[in-house]
mmCIF file of C-alpha atoms in Angstrom:
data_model
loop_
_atom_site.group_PDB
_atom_site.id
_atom_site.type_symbol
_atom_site.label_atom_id
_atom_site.label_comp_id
_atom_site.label_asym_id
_atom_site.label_seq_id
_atom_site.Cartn_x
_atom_site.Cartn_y
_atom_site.Cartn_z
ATOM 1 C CA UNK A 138 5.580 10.781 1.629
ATOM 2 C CA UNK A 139 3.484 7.879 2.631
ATOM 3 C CA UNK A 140 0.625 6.744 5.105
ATOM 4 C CA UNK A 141 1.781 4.455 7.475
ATOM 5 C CA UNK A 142 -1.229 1.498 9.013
ATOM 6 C CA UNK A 143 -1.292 -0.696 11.424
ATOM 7 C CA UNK A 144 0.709 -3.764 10.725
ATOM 8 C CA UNK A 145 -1.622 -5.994 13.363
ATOM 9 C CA UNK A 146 -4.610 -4.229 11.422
ATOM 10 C CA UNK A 147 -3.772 -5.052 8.158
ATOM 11 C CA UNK A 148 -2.682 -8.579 8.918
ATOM 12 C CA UNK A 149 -5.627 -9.689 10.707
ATOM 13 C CA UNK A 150 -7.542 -8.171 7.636
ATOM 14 C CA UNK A 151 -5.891 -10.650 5.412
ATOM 15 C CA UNK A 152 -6.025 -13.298 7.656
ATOM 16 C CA UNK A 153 -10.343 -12.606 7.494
ATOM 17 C CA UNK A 154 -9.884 -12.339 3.824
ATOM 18 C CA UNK A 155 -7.975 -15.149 2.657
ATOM 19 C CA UNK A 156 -9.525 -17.824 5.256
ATOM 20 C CA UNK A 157 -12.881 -19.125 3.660
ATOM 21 C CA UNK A 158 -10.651 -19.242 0.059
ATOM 22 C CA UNK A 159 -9.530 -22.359 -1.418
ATOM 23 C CA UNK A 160 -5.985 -23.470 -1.357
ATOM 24 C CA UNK A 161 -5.483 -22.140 -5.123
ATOM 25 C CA UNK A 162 -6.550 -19.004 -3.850
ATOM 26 C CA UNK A 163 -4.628 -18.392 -1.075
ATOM 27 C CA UNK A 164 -1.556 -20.305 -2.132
ATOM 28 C CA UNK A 165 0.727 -17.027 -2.621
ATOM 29 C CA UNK A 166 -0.466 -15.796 0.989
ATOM 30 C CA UNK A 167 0.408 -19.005 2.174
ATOM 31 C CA UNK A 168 3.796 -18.798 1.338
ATOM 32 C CA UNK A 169 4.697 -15.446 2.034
ATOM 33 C CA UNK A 170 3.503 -16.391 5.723
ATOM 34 C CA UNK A 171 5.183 -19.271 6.104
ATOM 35 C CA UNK A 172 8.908 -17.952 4.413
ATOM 36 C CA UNK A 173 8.082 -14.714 6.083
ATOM 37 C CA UNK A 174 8.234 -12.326 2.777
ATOM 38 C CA UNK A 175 4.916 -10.281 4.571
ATOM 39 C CA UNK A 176 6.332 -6.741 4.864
ATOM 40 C CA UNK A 177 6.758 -5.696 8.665
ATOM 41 C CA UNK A 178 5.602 -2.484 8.369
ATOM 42 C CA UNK A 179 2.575 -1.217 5.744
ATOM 43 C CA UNK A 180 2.247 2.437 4.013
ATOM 44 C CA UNK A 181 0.831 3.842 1.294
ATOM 45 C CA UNK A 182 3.098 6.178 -0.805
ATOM 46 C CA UNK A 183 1.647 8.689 -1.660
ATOM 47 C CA UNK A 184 4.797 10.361 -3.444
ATOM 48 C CA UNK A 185 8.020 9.136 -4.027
ATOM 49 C CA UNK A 186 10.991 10.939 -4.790
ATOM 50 C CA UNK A 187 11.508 9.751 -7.966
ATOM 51 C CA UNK A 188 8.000 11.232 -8.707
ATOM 52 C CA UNK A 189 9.135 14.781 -7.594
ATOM 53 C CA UNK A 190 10.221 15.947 -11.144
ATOM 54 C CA UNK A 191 6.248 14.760 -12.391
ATOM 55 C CA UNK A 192 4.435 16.400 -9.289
ATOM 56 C CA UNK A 193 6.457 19.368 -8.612
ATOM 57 C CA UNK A 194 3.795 21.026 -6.485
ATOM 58 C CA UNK A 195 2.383 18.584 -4.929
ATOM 59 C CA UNK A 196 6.310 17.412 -3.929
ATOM 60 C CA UNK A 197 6.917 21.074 -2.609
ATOM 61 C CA UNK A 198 4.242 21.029 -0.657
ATOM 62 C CA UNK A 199 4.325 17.998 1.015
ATOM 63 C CA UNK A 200 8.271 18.997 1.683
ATOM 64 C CA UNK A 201 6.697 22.189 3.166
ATOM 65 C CA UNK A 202 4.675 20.281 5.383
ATOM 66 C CA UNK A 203 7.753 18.006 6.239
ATOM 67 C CA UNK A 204 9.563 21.073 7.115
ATOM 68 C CA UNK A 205 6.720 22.437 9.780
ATOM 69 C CA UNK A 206 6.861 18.962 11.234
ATOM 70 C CA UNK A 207 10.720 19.265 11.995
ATOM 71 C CA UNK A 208 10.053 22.442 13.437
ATOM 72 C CA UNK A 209 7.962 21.547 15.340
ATOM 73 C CA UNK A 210 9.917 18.868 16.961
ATOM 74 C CA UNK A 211 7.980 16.404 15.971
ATOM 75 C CA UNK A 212 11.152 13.155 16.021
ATOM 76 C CA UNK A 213 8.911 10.949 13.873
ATOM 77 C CA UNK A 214 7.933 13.806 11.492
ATOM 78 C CA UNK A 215 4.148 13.379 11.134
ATOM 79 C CA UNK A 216 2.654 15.456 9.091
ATOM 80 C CA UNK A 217 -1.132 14.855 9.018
ATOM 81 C CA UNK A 218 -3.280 11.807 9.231
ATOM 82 C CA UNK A 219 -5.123 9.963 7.113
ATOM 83 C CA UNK A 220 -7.783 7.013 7.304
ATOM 84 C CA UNK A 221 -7.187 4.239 4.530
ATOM 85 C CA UNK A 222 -10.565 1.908 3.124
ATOM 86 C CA UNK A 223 -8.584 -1.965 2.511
ATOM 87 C CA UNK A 224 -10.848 -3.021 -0.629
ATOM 88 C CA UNK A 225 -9.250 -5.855 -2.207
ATOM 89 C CA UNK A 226 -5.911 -8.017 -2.045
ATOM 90 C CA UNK A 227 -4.339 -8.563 -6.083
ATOM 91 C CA UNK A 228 -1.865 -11.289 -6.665
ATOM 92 C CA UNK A 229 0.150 -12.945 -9.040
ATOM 93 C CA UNK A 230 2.440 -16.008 -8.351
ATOM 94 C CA UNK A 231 5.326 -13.344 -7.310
ATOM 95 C CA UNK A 232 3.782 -10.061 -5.614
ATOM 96 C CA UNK A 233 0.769 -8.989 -3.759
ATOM 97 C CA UNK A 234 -0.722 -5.678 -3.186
ATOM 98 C CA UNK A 235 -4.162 -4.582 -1.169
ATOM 99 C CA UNK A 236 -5.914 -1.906 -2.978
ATOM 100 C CA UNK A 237 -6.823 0.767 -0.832
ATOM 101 C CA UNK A 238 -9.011 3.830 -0.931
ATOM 102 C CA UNK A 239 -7.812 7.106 0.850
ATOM 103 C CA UNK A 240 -10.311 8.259 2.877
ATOM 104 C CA UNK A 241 -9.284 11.742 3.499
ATOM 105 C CA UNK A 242 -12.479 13.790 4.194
ATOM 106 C CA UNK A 243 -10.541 17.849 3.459
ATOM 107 C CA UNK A 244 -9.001 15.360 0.105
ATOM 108 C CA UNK A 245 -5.469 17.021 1.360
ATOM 109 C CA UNK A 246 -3.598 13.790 0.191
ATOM 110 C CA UNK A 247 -2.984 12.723 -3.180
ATOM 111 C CA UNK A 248 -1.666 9.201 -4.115
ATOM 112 C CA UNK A 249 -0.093 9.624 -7.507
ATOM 113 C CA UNK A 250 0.192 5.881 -8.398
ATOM 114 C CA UNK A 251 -1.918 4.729 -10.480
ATOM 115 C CA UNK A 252 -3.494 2.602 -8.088
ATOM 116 C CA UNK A 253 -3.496 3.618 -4.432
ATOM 117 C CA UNK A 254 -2.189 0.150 -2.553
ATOM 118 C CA UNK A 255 -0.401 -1.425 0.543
ATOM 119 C CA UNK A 256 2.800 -3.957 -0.923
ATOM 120 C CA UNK A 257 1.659 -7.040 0.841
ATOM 121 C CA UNK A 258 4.951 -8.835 0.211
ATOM 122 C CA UNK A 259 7.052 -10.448 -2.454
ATOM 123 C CA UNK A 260 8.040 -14.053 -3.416
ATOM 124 C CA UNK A 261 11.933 -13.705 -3.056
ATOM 125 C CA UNK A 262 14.519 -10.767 -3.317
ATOM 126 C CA UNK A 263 14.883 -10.481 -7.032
ATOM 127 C CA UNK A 264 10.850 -9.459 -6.872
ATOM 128 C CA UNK A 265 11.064 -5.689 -5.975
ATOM 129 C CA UNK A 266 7.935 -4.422 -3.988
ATOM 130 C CA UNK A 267 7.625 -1.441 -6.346
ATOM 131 C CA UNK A 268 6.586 -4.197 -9.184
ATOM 132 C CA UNK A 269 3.007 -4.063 -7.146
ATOM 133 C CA UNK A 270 2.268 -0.922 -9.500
ATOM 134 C CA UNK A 271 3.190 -3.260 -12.618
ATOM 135 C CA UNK A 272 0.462 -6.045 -11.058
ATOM 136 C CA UNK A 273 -1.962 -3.334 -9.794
ATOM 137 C CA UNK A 274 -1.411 -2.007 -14.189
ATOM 138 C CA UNK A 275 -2.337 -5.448 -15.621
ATOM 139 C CA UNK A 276 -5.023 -5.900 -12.984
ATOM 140 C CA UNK A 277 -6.429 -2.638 -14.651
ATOM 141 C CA UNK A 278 -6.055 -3.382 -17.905
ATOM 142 C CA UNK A 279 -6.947 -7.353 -17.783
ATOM 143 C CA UNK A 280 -8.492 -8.076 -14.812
ATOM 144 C CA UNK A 281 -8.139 -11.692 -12.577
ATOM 145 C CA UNK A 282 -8.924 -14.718 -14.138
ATOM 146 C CA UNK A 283 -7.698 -18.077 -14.180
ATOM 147 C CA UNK A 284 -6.538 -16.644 -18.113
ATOM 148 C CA UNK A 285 -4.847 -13.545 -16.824
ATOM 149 C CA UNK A 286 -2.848 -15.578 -13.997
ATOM 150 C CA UNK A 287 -4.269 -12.523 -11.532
ATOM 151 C CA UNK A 288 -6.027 -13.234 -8.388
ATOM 152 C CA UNK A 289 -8.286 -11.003 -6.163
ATOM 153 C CA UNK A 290 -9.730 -11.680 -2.840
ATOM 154 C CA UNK A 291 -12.064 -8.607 -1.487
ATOM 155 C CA UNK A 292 -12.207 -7.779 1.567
ATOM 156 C CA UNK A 293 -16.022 -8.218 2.666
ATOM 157 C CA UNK A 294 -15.707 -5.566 5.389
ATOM 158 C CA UNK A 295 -14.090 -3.189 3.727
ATOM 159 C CA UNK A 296 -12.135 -1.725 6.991
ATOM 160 C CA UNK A 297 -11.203 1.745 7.335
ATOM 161 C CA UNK A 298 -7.383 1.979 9.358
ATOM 162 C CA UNK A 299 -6.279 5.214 10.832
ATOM 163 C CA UNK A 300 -3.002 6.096 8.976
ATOM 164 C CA UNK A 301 -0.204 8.656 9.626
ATOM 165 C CA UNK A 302 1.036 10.802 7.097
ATOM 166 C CA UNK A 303 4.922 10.983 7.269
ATOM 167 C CA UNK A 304 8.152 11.386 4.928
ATOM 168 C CA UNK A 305 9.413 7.784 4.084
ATOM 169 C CA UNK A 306 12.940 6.995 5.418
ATOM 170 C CA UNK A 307 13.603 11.136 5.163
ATOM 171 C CA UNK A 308 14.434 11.260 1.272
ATOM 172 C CA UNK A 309 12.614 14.807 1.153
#
């Protein structure tokens, strides 16, 4: 289950973000723009399946609610909504990750991640986006310094996107 954003939303957010840094700052977003490595779409897992087995409930229930959708008729299966805060962007020389803030006023969605983020993009191929939650670990743990080899641009704004809550390529 994830939160899907605008893509326009989020890119112009990054574009704000990264365009008063220096060039060391903003080489990584550099070159994910220019090889094209930015995802195309943005979400926010909340749940993967591979977390079912660790959040039984909360996997049941959001399969519930994946189930009413269906019956519904709903064809894209939307489940609820949920408005995500864009705080900061984290990067190494390989992935980056915005670090977001779910701002669910009845708190119906959990993010069980460690860190609730947007994959940004990766370097190449052999960097999978789920590494973000390895960055987004050390970022905890270490912070970003010039030491660390983590970066961090915040987003001054802080902008709240609307996002829609829906099953991610319909693995429930």
């Amino acid at each position: 289950m994830a939160v899907g954003i605008s893509t326009q939303e989020v890119n112009n957010a990054l574009e704000q973000a990264f365009k008063a840094t220096p060039p060391t700052t903003s080489r990584l977003y550099t070159q994910l723009k220019q090889t094209r490595r930015i995802q195309p779409k943005f979400h926010v897992t909340l749940l993967h399946k591979a977390g079912s087995k660790e959040h039984p409930e909360l996997w049941q229930r959001y399969a519930a609610l994946q189930k009413e959708a269906e019956a519904a008729g709903d064809p894209e299966g939307k489940v609820g909504e949920c408005d995500v805060m864009l705080e900061r962007a984290v990067f190494d020389d390989r992935i980056m990750a915005i670090v977001v803030r779910l701002a669910d006023q009845n708190d119906q969605w959990q993010c069980v991640n460690r860190v609730a983020h947007i994959t940004v993009g990766t370097r190449d191929d052999s960097v999978k986006p789920k590494e973000s939650n390895d960055l987004l670990g050390r970022w905890l743990e270490v912070g970003s310094s010039l030491e660390t080899k983590i970066g961090e641009v915040v987003f001054e704004e802080r902008p709240t996107l609307k996002g829609t809550v829906a099953p991610v390529l319909s693995k429930f």
